[in-house]
mmCIF file of C-alpha atoms in Angstrom:
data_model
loop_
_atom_site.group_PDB
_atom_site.id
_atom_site.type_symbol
_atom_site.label_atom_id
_atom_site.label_comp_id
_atom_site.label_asym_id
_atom_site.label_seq_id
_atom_site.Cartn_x
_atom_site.Cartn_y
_atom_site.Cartn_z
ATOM 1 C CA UNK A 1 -54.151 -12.334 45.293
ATOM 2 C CA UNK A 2 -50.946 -14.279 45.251
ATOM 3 C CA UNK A 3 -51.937 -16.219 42.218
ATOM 4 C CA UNK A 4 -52.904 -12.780 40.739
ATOM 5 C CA UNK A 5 -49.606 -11.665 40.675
ATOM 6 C CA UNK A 6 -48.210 -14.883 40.082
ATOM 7 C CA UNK A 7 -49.994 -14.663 36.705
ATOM 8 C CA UNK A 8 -49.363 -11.290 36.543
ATOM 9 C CA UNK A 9 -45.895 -11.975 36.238
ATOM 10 C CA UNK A 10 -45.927 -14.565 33.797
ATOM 11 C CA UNK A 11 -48.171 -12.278 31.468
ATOM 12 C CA UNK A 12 -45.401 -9.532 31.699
ATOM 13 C CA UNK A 13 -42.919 -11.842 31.143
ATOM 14 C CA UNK A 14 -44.643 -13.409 28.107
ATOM 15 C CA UNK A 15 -45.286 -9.660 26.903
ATOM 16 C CA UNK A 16 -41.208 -8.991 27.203
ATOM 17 C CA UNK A 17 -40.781 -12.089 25.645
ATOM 18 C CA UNK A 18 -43.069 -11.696 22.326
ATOM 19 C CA UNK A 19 -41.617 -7.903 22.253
ATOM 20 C CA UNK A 20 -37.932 -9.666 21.478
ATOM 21 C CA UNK A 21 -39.365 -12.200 19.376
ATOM 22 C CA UNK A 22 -40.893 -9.624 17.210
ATOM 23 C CA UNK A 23 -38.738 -7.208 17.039
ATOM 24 C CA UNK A 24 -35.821 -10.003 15.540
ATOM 25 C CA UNK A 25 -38.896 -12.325 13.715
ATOM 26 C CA UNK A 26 -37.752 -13.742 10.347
ATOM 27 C CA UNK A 27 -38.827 -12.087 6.712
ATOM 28 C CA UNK A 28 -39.238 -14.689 4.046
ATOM 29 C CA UNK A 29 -35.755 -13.600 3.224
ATOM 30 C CA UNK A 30 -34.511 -15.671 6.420
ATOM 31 C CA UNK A 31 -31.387 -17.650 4.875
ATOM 32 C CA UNK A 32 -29.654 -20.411 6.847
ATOM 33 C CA UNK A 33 -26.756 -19.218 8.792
ATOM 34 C CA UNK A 34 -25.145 -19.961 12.494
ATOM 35 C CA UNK A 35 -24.003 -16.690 13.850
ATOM 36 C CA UNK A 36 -23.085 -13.248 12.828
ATOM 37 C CA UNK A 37 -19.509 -12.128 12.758
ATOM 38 C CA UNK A 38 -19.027 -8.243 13.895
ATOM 39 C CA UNK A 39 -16.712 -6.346 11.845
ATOM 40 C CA UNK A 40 -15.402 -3.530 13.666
ATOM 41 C CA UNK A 41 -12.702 -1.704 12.078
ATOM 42 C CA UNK A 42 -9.842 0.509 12.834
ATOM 43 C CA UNK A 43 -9.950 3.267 10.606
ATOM 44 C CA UNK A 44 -6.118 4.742 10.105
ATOM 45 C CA UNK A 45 -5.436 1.136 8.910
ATOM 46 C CA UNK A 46 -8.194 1.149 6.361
ATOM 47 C CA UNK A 47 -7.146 5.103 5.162
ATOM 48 C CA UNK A 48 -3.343 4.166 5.002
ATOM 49 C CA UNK A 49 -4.029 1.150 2.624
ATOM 50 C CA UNK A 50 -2.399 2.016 -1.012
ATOM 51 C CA UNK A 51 -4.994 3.522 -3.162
ATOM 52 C CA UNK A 52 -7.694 4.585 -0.020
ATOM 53 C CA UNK A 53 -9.199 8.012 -0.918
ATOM 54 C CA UNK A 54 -10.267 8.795 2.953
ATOM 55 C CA UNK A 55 -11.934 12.064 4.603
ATOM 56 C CA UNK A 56 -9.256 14.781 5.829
ATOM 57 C CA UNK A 57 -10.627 13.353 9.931
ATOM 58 C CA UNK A 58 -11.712 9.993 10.727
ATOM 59 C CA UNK A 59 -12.595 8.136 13.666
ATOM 60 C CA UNK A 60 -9.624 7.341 15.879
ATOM 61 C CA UNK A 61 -11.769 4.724 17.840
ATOM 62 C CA UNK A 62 -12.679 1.143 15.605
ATOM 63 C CA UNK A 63 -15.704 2.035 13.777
ATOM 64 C CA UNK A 64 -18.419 -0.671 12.282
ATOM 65 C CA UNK A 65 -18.067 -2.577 9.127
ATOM 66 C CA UNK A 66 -20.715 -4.279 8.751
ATOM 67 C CA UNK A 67 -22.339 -7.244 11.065
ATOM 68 C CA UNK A 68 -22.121 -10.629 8.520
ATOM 69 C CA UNK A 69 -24.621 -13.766 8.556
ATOM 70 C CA UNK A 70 -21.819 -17.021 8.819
ATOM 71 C CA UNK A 71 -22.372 -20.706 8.492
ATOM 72 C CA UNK A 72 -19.984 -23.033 11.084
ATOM 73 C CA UNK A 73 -18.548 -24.566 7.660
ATOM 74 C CA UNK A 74 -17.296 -21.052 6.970
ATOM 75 C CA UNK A 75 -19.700 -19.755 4.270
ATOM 76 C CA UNK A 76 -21.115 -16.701 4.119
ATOM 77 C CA UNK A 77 -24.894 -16.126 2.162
ATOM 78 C CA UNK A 78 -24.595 -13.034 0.810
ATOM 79 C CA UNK A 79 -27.297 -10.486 -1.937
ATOM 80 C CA UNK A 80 -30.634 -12.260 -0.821
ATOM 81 C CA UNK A 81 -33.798 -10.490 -1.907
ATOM 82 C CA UNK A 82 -34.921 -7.565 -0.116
ATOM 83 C CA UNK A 83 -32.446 -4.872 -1.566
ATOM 84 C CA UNK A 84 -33.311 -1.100 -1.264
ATOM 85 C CA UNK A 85 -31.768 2.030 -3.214
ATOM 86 C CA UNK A 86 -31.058 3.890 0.252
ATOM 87 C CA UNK A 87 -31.150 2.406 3.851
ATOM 88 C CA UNK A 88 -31.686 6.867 5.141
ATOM 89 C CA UNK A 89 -34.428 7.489 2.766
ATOM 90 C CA UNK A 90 -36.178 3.967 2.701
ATOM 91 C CA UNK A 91 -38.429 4.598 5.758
ATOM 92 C CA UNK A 92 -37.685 1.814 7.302
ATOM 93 C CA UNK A 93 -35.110 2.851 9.959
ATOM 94 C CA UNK A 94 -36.235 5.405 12.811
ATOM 95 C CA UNK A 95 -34.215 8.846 13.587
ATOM 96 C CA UNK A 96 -32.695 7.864 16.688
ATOM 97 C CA UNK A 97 -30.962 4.425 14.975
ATOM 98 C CA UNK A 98 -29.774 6.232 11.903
ATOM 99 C CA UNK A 99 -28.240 8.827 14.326
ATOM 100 C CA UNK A 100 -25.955 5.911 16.049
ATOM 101 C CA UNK A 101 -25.377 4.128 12.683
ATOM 102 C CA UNK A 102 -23.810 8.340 11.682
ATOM 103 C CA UNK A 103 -21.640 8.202 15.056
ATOM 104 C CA UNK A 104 -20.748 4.425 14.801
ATOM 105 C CA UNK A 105 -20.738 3.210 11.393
ATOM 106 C CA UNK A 106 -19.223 5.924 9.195
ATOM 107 C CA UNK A 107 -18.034 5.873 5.507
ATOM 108 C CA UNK A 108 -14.524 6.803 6.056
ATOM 109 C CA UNK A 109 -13.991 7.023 1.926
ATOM 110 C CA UNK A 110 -14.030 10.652 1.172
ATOM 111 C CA UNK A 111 -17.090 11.199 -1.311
ATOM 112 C CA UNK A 112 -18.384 14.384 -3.464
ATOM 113 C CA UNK A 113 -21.943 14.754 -1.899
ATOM 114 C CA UNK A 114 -22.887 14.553 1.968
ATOM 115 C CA UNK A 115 -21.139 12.274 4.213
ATOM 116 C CA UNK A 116 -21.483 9.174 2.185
ATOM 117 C CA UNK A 117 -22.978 6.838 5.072
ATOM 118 C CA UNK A 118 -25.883 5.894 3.845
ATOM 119 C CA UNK A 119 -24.295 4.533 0.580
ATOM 120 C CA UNK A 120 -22.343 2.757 2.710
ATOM 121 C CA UNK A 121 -24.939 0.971 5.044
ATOM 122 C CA UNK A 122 -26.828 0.184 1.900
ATOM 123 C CA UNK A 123 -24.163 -1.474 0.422
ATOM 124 C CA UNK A 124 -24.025 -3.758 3.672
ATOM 125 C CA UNK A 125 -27.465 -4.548 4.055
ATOM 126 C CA UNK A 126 -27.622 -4.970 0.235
ATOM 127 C CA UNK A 127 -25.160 -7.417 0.304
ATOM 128 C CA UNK A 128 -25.740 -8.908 3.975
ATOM 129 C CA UNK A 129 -27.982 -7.874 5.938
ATOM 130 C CA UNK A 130 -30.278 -9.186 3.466
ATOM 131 C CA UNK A 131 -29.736 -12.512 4.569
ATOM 132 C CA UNK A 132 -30.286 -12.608 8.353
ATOM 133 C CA UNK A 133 -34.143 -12.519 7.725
ATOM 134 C CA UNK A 134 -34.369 -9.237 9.537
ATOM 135 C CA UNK A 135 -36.306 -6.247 8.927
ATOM 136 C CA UNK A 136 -33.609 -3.538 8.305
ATOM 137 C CA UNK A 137 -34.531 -1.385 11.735
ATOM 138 C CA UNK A 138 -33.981 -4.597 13.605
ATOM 139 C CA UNK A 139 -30.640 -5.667 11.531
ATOM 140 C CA UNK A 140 -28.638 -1.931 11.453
ATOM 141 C CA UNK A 141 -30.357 -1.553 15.899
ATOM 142 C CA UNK A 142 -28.942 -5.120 16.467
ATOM 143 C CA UNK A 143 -25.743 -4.438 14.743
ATOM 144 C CA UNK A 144 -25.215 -0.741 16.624
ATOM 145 C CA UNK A 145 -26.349 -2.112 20.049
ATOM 146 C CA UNK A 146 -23.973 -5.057 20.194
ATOM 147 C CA UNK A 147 -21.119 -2.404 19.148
ATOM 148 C CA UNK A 148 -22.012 -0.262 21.463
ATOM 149 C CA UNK A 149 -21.090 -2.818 24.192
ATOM 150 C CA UNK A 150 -17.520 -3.138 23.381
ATOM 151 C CA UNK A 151 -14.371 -0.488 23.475
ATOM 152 C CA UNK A 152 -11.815 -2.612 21.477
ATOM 153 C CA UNK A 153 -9.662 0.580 21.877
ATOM 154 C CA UNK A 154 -9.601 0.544 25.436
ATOM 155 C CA UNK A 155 -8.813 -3.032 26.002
ATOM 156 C CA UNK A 156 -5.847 -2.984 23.709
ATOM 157 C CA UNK A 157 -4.604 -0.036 25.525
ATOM 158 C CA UNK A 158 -4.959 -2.055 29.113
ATOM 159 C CA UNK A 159 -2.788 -4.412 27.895
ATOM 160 C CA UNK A 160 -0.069 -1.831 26.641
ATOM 161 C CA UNK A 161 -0.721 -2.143 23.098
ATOM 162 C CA UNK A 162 -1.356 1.795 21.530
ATOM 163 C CA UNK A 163 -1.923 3.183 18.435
ATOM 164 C CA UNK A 164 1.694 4.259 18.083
ATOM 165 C CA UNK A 165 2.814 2.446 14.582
ATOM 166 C CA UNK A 166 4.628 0.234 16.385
ATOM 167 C CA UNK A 167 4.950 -3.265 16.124
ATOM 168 C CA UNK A 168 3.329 -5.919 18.704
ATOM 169 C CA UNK A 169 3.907 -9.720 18.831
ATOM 170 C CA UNK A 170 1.266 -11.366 17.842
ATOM 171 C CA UNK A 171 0.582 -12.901 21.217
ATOM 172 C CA UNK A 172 0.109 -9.650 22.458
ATOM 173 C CA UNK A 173 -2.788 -8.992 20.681
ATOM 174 C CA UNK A 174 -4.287 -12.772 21.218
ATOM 175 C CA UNK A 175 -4.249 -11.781 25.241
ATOM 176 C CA UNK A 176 -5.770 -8.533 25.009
ATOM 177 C CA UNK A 177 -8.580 -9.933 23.126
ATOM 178 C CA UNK A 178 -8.551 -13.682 24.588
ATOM 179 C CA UNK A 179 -11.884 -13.212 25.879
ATOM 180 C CA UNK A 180 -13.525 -12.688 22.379
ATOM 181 C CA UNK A 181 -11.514 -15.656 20.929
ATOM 182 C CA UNK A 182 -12.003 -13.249 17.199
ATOM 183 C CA UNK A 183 -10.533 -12.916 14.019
ATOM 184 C CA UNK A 184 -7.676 -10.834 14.261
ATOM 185 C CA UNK A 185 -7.729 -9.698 10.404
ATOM 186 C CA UNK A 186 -4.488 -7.262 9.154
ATOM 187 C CA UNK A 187 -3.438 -5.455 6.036
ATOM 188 C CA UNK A 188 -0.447 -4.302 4.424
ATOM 189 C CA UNK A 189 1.262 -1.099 5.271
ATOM 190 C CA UNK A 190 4.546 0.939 4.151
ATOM 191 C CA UNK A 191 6.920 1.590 7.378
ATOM 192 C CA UNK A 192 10.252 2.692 7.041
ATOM 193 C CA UNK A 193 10.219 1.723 3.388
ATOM 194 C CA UNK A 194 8.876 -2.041 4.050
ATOM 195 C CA UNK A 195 5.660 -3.659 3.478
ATOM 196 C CA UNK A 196 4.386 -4.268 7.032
ATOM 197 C CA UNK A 197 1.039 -6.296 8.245
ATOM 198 C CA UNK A 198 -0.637 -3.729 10.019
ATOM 199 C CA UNK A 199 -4.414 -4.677 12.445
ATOM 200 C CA UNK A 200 -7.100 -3.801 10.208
ATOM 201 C CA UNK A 201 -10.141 -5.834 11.376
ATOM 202 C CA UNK A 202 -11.641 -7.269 14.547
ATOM 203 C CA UNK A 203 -14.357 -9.819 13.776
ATOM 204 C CA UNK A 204 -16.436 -10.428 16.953
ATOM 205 C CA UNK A 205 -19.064 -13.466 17.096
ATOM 206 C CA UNK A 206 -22.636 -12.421 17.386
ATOM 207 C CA UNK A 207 -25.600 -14.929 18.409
ATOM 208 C CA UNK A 208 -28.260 -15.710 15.062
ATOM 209 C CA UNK A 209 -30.262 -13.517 17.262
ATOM 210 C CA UNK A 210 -28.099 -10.899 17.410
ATOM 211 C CA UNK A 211 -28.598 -11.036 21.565
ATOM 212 C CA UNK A 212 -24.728 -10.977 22.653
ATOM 213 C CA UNK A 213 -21.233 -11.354 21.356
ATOM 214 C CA UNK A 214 -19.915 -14.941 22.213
ATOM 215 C CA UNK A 215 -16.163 -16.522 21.855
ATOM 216 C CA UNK A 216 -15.976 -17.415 18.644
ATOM 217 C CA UNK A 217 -15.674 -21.117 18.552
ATOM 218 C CA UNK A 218 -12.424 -21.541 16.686
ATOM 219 C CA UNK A 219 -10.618 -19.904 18.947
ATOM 220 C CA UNK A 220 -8.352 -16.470 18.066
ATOM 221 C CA UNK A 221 -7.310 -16.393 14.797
ATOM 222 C CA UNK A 222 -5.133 -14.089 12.418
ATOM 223 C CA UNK A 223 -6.189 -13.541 8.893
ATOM 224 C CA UNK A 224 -3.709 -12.860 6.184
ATOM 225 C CA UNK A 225 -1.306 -11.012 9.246
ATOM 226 C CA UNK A 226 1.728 -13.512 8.297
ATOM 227 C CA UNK A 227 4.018 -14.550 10.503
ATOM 228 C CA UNK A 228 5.781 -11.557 12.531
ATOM 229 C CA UNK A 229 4.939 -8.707 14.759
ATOM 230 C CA UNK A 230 2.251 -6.307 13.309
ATOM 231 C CA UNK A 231 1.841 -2.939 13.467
ATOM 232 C CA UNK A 232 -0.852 -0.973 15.223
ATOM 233 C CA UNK A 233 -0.900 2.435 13.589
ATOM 234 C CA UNK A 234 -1.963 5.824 14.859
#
C-alpha cells in the first residue's frame, strides 16, 4: 500500500506537471526570446500626453499594456505569424479570461463603437504575443494572472509616493519598487507651464514561461525620465 501511494503521488504530480506544460507548449510560431517584460501602465499619464483622445473615466489603478517577448541583448521579436482580425470574436479565448482582460487591460483611447478593447488586445498579440509561441488563451491568461499578483499602486503609496502631481526624486521611486529591479519608463507632461517627465510605465520581468515576475537583471532603470524629480499625476 505504501508504494501505492507512493506512485500515486508521482502520477498526480506528473498529471499537474503535463497540465502546465500544455497549457504554455510552444506553436510553430515559438521565436527565440529570454523573458517577457510586463507593461503595466498608469493611465492619467498616458490620457494627459499632448494629442491623447482618452474616455471621459479611466482606470485610476495601472492598467496592462501589453506583456512583451525580450532577448538579454535587448531585442524585441515582434509581428510573427499567427495574426487574427479580433482576439473577442476569434474563439480562441474563453469568457471568464476575456472578462479579466475588460477589467485589467482596457483601451483607455476613447473610440466611436463599443469599448474598444478588443482592438486593443489584438493589436498586442498581433504585434507580440505572436512571438512567445503561445496559443492566445494561454498568452492574454498568463499575461492577466501575473498582473493580477501585483498592486503597483499600493506599494508606491507605502512608501509615501501618491498620485498627487507632485514631483518625487527619483530615488524615491527606485525604493518603492527595489524589489522588482524594473524599468521605470516616464513621459512628458505640462505643469505650471513647463514640460515635466511624468511616470508613465512600469515594465516588470516575467519568466519565458510566464510562471512569475523576477528582478529584472539590470537592475532599476529609468527610461527617457531625464535627470530630475518626476511627477506622479492624479
Amino acid at each position: 500500500m505504501r508504494s501505492m501511494k507512493v506512485n500515486g503521488i508521482a502520477v498526480a504530480t506528473a498529471v499537474v506537471a503535463c497540465s502546465w506544460l500544455s497549457f504554455l507548449a510552444p506553436t510553430s510560431n515559438a521565436q527565440n526570446f529570454d523573458f517577457f517584460y510586463l507593461v503595466m501602465q498608469w493611465p492619467p499619464a498616458f490620457c494627459n500626453q499632448p494629442g491623447a483622445r482618452c474616455k471621459p473615466r479611466i482606470p485610476r489603478t495601472f492598467t496592462i499594456h501589453g506583456m512583451w517577448p525580450q532577448t538579454n541583448s535587448g531585442g524585441s521579436p515582434q509581428d510573427c505569424p499567427g495574426a487574427v482580425p479580433d482576439v473577442r470574436r476569434s474563439g480562441q479565448v474563453d469568457e471568464a479570461t476575456l472578462g479579466l482582460m475588460d477589467r485589467q487591460w482596457p483601451n483607455l483611447k476613447r473610440v466611436r463603437r463599443g469599448n474598444g478593447n478588443s482592438q486593443f488586445w489584438t493589436y498586442e498579440w498581433n504585434k507580440h504575443g505572436t512571438c512567445s509561441g503561445w496559443s492566445l488563451q494561454s498568452y492574454f491568461r498568463a499575461t492577466v494572472d501575473r498582473a493580477s499578483g501585483v498592486d503597483l499602486l499600493r506599494e508606491l503609496r507605502s512608501n509615501g509616493i501618491q498620485p498627487d502631481n507632485q514631483l518625487y526624486a527619483r530615488n524615491r521611486f527606485r525604493n518603492a519598487l527595489g524589489r522588482y529591479s524594473a524599468v521605470i519608463s516616464c513621459n512628458n507632461v505640462r505643469r505650471r507651464r513647463t514640460i515635466s517627465k511624468q511616470i508613465h510605465e512600469i515594465w516588470l520581468c516575467v519568466h519565458k514561461d510566464g510562471s512569475r515576475i523576477f528582478p529584472c537583471a539590470r537592475g532599476t532603470r529609468f527610461r527617457n525620465c531625464g535627470g530630475g524629480a518626476i511627477v506622479f499625476s492624479s
